[in-house]
PDB file of C-alpha atoms in Angstrom:
ATOM      1  CA  MET A 283     -61.499 -19.114  31.149  1.00 49.00           C
ATOM      2  CA  GLY A 284     -59.588 -15.868  31.056  1.00 57.00           C
ATOM      3  CA  GLN A 285     -56.672 -15.260  33.617  1.00 75.00           C
ATOM      4  CA  PRO A 286     -58.743 -12.567  35.519  1.00 76.00           C
ATOM      5  CA  PHE A 287     -61.621 -14.858  35.953  1.00 74.00           C
ATOM      6  CA  ALA A 288     -59.536 -17.652  36.580  1.00 77.00           C
ATOM      7  CA  ARG A 289     -57.786 -15.954  39.337  1.00 83.00           C
ATOM      8  CA  ALA A 290     -61.041 -14.535  40.831  1.00 85.00           C
ATOM      9  CA  ALA A 291     -62.305 -18.106  40.836  1.00 85.00           C
ATOM     10  CA  ASP A 292     -59.247 -19.383  42.815  1.00 88.00           C
ATOM     11  CA  ARG A 293     -59.524 -16.706  45.348  1.00 90.00           C
ATOM     12  CA  LEU A 294     -63.448 -17.444  45.883  1.00 90.00           C
ATOM     13  CA  LEU A 295     -62.556 -21.077  46.104  1.00 89.00           C
ATOM     14  CA  ALA A 296     -60.127 -20.446  48.995  1.00 91.00           C
ATOM     15  CA  ARG A 297     -62.546 -18.112  50.716  1.00 93.00           C
ATOM     16  CA  LEU A 298     -65.699 -20.401  50.321  1.00 93.00           C
ATOM     17  CA  LEU A 299     -64.273 -24.084  50.646  1.00 93.00           C
ATOM     18  CA  GLY A 300     -61.303 -23.199  52.829  1.00 92.00           C
ATOM     19  CA  PRO A 301     -58.778 -25.621  53.924  1.00 94.00           C
ATOM     20  CA  GLY A 302     -59.763 -29.346  52.981  1.00 96.00           C
ATOM     21  CA  GLN A 303     -57.560 -30.993  55.630  1.00 97.00           C
ATOM     22  CA  ASP A 304     -57.432 -33.922  53.258  1.00 97.00           C
ATOM     23  CA  ARG A 305     -61.275 -34.311  52.959  1.00 97.00           C
ATOM     24  CA  LEU A 306     -62.749 -35.311  49.706  1.00 97.00           C
ATOM     25  CA  CYS A 307     -64.063 -32.521  47.069  1.00 97.00           C
ATOM     26  CA  LEU A 308     -66.134 -33.360  43.960  1.00 97.00           C
ATOM     27  CA  ASP A 309     -65.196 -31.203  41.041  1.00 96.00           C
ATOM     28  CA  LEU A 310     -68.477 -30.976  39.130  1.00 95.00           C
ATOM     29  CA  GLY A 311     -67.773 -30.226  35.650  1.00 94.00           C
ATOM     30  CA  CYS A 312     -63.940 -30.471  36.002  1.00 94.00           C
ATOM     31  CA  GLY A 313     -63.190 -30.332  32.300  1.00 94.00           C
ATOM     32  CA  GLY A 314     -59.544 -30.858  31.761  1.00 95.00           C
ATOM     33  CA  GLY A 315     -58.834 -30.271  35.624  1.00 93.00           C
ATOM     34  CA  VAL A 316     -57.976 -26.556  35.236  1.00 88.00           C
ATOM     35  CA  GLN A 317     -59.037 -25.857  39.032  1.00 89.00           C
ATOM     36  CA  ALA A 318     -57.344 -29.075  40.330  1.00 92.00           C
ATOM     37  CA  ALA A 319     -54.252 -27.292  41.334  1.00 91.00           C
ATOM     38  CA  THR A 320     -56.072 -24.606  43.386  1.00 92.00           C
ATOM     39  CA  LEU A 321     -58.236 -27.311  45.101  1.00 94.00           C
ATOM     40  CA  THR A 322     -55.277 -29.694  45.888  1.00 95.00           C
ATOM     41  CA  GLY A 323     -53.468 -26.624  47.014  1.00 94.00           C
ATOM     42  CA  LEU A 324     -56.225 -26.112  49.649  1.00 96.00           C
ATOM     43  CA  ASP A 325     -55.471 -29.805  50.757  1.00 97.00           C
ATOM     44  CA  TRP A 326     -58.766 -31.100  49.092  1.00 97.00           C
ATOM     45  CA  ARG A 327     -58.607 -34.667  47.698  1.00 97.00           C
ATOM     46  CA  LEU A 328     -60.491 -34.524  44.414  1.00 96.00           C
ATOM     47  CA  ILE A 329     -62.790 -36.642  42.415  1.00 96.00           C
ATOM     48  CA  GLY A 330     -63.736 -34.817  38.947  1.00 96.00           C
ATOM     49  CA  VAL A 331     -66.781 -35.649  36.899  1.00 96.00           C
ATOM     50  CA  ASP A 332     -67.440 -34.349  33.326  1.00 96.00           C
ATOM     51  CA  ILE A 333     -69.533 -35.529  30.431  1.00 95.00           C
ATOM     52  CA  SER A 334     -66.690 -35.070  27.982  1.00 96.00           C
ATOM     53  CA  THR A 335     -64.272 -38.245  27.347  1.00 97.00           C
ATOM     54  CA  ARG A 336     -61.887 -35.768  25.885  1.00 97.00           C
ATOM     55  CA  GLN A 337     -61.839 -33.450  28.991  1.00 96.00           C
ATOM     56  CA  ILE A 338     -61.600 -36.183  31.453  1.00 97.00           C
ATOM     57  CA  ASP A 339     -58.642 -37.695  29.459  1.00 97.00           C
ATOM     58  CA  LEU A 340     -56.802 -34.085  29.923  1.00 96.00           C
ATOM     59  CA  ALA A 341     -57.876 -34.003  33.607  1.00 96.00           C
ATOM     60  CA  ARG A 342     -56.376 -37.621  34.044  1.00 96.00           C
ATOM     61  CA  ARG A 343     -53.188 -36.423  32.447  1.00 94.00           C
ATOM     62  CA  ARG A 344     -52.866 -33.605  34.824  1.00 92.00           C
ATOM     63  CA  GLY A 345     -53.037 -36.083  37.678  1.00 92.00           C
ATOM     64  CA  LEU A 346     -56.845 -35.779  38.756  1.00 93.00           C
ATOM     65  CA  THR A 347     -59.035 -38.756  39.478  1.00 95.00           C
ATOM     66  CA  ALA A 348     -61.950 -38.075  37.313  1.00 96.00           C
ATOM     67  CA  VAL A 349     -64.865 -39.909  35.593  1.00 96.00           C
ATOM     68  CA  VAL A 350     -66.964 -39.505  32.730  1.00 97.00           C
ATOM     69  CA  ALA A 351     -70.449 -39.026  34.024  1.00 95.00           C
ATOM     70  CA  SER A 352     -73.651 -36.917  33.616  1.00 92.00           C
ATOM     71  CA  ALA A 353     -74.097 -34.129  36.231  1.00 87.00           C
ATOM     72  CA  GLU A 354     -77.579 -35.569  36.836  1.00 88.00           C
ATOM     73  CA  ARG A 355     -76.175 -38.980  38.170  1.00 91.00           C
ATOM     74  CA  PHE A 356     -72.754 -39.256  39.618  1.00 91.00           C
ATOM     75  CA  PRO A 357     -71.043 -42.714  40.041  1.00 93.00           C
ATOM     76  CA  LEU A 358     -70.648 -41.972  43.659  1.00 95.00           C
ATOM     77  CA  ALA A 359     -72.243 -43.288  46.856  1.00 96.00           C
ATOM     78  CA  ASP A 360     -74.809 -41.347  48.862  1.00 97.00           C
ATOM     79  CA  GLN A 361     -73.126 -38.795  51.491  1.00 97.00           C
ATOM     80  CA  SER A 362     -69.851 -39.621  49.911  1.00 97.00           C
ATOM     81  CA  VAL A 363     -68.074 -36.297  49.514  1.00 97.00           C
ATOM     82  CA  ASP A 364     -67.268 -33.468  51.934  1.00 97.00           C
ATOM     83  CA  ALA A 365     -67.711 -30.714  49.430  1.00 97.00           C
ATOM     84  CA  ALA A 366     -68.656 -30.056  45.626  1.00 97.00           C
ATOM     85  CA  ALA A 367     -67.602 -27.293  43.769  1.00 95.00           C
ATOM     86  CA  THR A 368     -68.785 -26.160  40.269  1.00 94.00           C
ATOM     87  CA  ILE A 369     -66.636 -23.505  38.665  1.00 91.00           C
ATOM     88  CA  MET A 370     -67.913 -21.600  35.551  1.00 88.00           C
ATOM     89  CA  THR A 371     -70.015 -24.516  34.283  1.00 89.00           C
ATOM     90  CA  THR A 372     -73.642 -23.456  35.149  1.00 87.00           C
ATOM     91  CA  THR A 373     -74.524 -22.331  31.432  1.00 84.00           C
ATOM     92  CA  ASP A 374     -73.162 -25.825  30.429  1.00 87.00           C
ATOM     93  CA  PHE A 375     -75.975 -27.793  32.198  1.00 86.00           C
ATOM     94  CA  ASP A 376     -79.495 -28.083  30.642  1.00 87.00           C
ATOM     95  CA  ALA A 377     -81.147 -27.534  33.946  1.00 89.00           C
ATOM     96  CA  LEU A 378     -79.685 -26.716  37.209  1.00 90.00           C
ATOM     97  CA  PRO A 379     -82.221 -28.421  39.660  1.00 93.00           C
ATOM     98  CA  PRO A 380     -81.304 -31.900  38.897  1.00 93.00           C
ATOM     99  CA  VAL A 381     -77.570 -30.991  39.277  1.00 93.00           C
ATOM    100  CA  PHE A 382     -77.932 -29.407  42.643  1.00 93.00           C
ATOM    101  CA  THR A 383     -80.226 -32.410  43.645  1.00 95.00           C
ATOM    102  CA  GLU A 384     -77.636 -34.788  42.743  1.00 95.00           C
ATOM    103  CA  ALA A 385     -74.859 -32.829  44.485  1.00 95.00           C
ATOM    104  CA  HIS A 386     -77.044 -32.739  47.555  1.00 96.00           C
ATOM    105  CA  ARG A 387     -77.339 -36.511  47.523  1.00 96.00           C
ATOM    106  CA  VAL A 388     -73.497 -37.055  47.336  1.00 97.00           C
ATOM    107  CA  LEU A 389     -72.589 -34.406  50.144  1.00 97.00           C
ATOM    108  CA  ARG A 390     -72.084 -35.658  53.597  1.00 97.00           C
ATOM    109  CA  PRO A 391     -74.161 -33.977  56.402  1.00 96.00           C
ATOM    110  CA  GLY A 392     -72.496 -30.560  57.018  1.00 94.00           C
ATOM    111  CA  GLY A 393     -71.057 -30.757  53.240  1.00 95.00           C
ATOM    112  CA  ARG A 394     -71.074 -27.727  51.183  1.00 94.00           C
ATOM    113  CA  LEU A 395     -71.633 -26.920  47.490  1.00 95.00           C
ATOM    114  CA  VAL A 396     -69.962 -23.916  46.009  1.00 94.00           C
ATOM    115  CA  VAL A 397     -71.040 -22.539  42.751  1.00 93.00           C
ATOM    116  CA  ILE A 398     -68.881 -19.941  41.018  1.00 91.00           C
ATOM    117  CA  ALA A 399     -70.582 -18.459  37.963  1.00 87.00           C
ATOM    118  CA  ALA A 400     -70.037 -15.480  35.527  1.00 76.00           C
ATOM    119  CA  HIS A 401     -73.003 -13.326  35.099  1.00 64.00           C
ATOM    120  CA  PRO A 402     -74.348 -13.111  31.598  1.00 60.00           C
ATOM    121  CA  ALA A 403     -73.535  -9.473  31.628  1.00 56.00           C
ATOM    122  CA  SER A 404     -69.952 -10.295  31.947  1.00 52.00           C
ATOM    123  CA  ALA A 405     -69.745 -11.715  28.591  1.00 50.00           C
ATOM    124  CA  ALA A 406     -69.838  -8.054  27.022  1.00 44.00           C
ATOM    125  CA  PRO A 407     -66.367  -7.184  26.038  1.00 46.00           C
ATOM    126  CA  SER A 408     -66.125  -3.874  27.805  1.00 41.00           C
ATOM    127  CA  SER A 409     -69.220  -2.669  28.956  1.00 36.00           C
ATOM    128  CA  ASN A 410     -72.741  -3.417  30.181  1.00 37.00           C
ATOM    129  CA  ALA A 411     -74.977  -3.334  27.088  1.00 38.00           C
ATOM    130  CA  THR A 412     -77.922  -1.648  28.988  1.00 39.00           C
ATOM    131  CA  THR A 413     -76.093   0.878  31.101  1.00 39.00           C
ATOM    132  CA  GLY A 414     -72.849   1.467  29.299  1.00 38.00           C
ATOM    133  CA  ALA A 415     -71.077   0.690  32.661  1.00 38.00           C
ATOM    134  CA  PRO A 416     -67.885  -1.114  32.563  1.00 39.00           C
ATOM    135  CA  ALA A 417     -68.343  -4.913  32.469  1.00 37.00           C
ATOM    136  CA  PRO A 418     -67.739  -6.849  35.863  1.00 40.00           C
ATOM    137  CA  SER A 419     -64.164  -8.234  36.140  1.00 42.00           C
ATOM    138  CA  THR A 420     -65.108 -11.082  38.546  1.00 41.00           C
ATOM    139  CA  PRO A 421     -67.207 -14.119  38.738  1.00 42.00           C
ATOM    140  CA  ALA A 422     -70.509 -13.988  40.940  1.00 42.00           C
ATOM    141  CA  THR A 423     -70.560 -16.592  43.498  1.00 41.00           C
ATOM    142  CA  ALA A 424     -72.970 -18.361  45.834  1.00 42.00           C
ATOM    143  CA  SER A 425     -72.340 -20.818  48.545  1.00 41.00           C
ATOM    144  CA  ILE A 426     -75.618 -22.793  48.358  1.00 38.00           C
ATOM    145  CA  GLY A 427     -76.875 -25.852  49.996  1.00 37.00           C
ATOM    146  CA  ALA A 428     -74.169 -25.196  52.495  1.00 37.00           C
ATOM    147  CA  SER A 429     -75.263 -28.133  54.831  1.00 40.00           C
ATOM    148  CA  ASN A 430     -77.399 -31.083  54.557  1.00 43.00           C
ATOM    149  CA  ASN A 431     -78.685 -30.599  58.206  1.00 43.00           C
ATOM    150  CA  ALA A 432     -78.141 -26.725  58.814  1.00 40.00           C
ATOM    151  CA  PRO A 433     -80.409 -23.814  58.264  1.00 37.00           C
ATOM    152  CA  CYS A 434     -79.829 -22.394  54.683  1.00 38.00           C
ATOM    153  CA  SER A 435     -76.772 -20.155  54.194  1.00 39.00           C
ATOM    154  CA  VAL A 436     -78.825 -18.041  51.794  1.00 37.00           C
ATOM    155  CA  THR A 437     -82.083 -17.483  53.419  1.00 35.00           C
ATOM    156  CA  GLY A 438     -81.580 -18.902  56.899  1.00 38.00           C
ATOM    157  CA  SER A 439     -84.587 -21.096  56.671  1.00 38.00           C
ATOM    158  CA  ALA A 440     -84.748 -24.525  58.198  1.00 41.00           C
ATOM    159  CA  PRO A 441     -83.605 -27.299  56.048  1.00 41.00           C
ATOM    160  CA  ALA A 442     -85.899 -29.372  53.757  1.00 41.00           C
ATOM    161  CA  SER A 443     -86.751 -32.921  54.876  1.00 41.00           C
ATOM    162  CA  GLY A 444     -85.379 -34.466  51.778  1.00 39.00           C
ATOM    163  CA  PRO A 445     -83.876 -33.472  48.449  1.00 37.00           C
ATOM    164  CA  SER A 446     -85.543 -30.332  46.914  1.00 35.00           C
ATOM    165  CA  THR A 447     -85.809 -29.033  43.485  1.00 34.00           C
ATOM    166  CA  SER A 448     -84.980 -25.741  44.705  1.00 32.00           C
ATOM    167  CA  PRO A 449     -81.704 -24.502  43.635  1.00 35.00           C
ATOM    168  CA  CYS A 450     -80.998 -23.787  47.267  1.00 34.00           C
ATOM    169  CA  LEU A 451     -81.581 -27.235  48.333  1.00 35.00           C
ATOM    170  CA  SER A 452     -82.272 -26.446  51.816  1.00 34.00           C
ATOM    171  CA  CYS A 453     -85.166 -24.255  51.364  1.00 31.00           C
TER     172      CYS A 453
END
């Protein structure tokens, strides 16, 4: 991830997650632990998951507690984390609904899932291929499934009675 995107992702994490107050955050698709310093700097305790053994080895060398696991089945108990964050990883998953469903499973009531992703148009080196406008310089973001028991932060609708396959989880 380039430096401008990394700095933008750090700012978004700070804004969307806020202070961790020593609560537990799942770094979903943690890779080599690039965002660990930002998350721990916000006073979150971390556990990282990634499918790559090589990346998990790098993350562990950085001091991150991390495990090799599929994004469709974390080795974590139901309602065991206070927050989950996935940063610039949405294009790495075969399908997002199972990933969001699994994140919903491990989030405690009131937990938050933060997704930070780049819009495909930002892959253009200097302009939007359709309009010729400058390419976006920051990642897009959404805080979805913000709570296991509160109205959806995106639509305001009432929460679902159980896990949903909707990307919003609460809808």
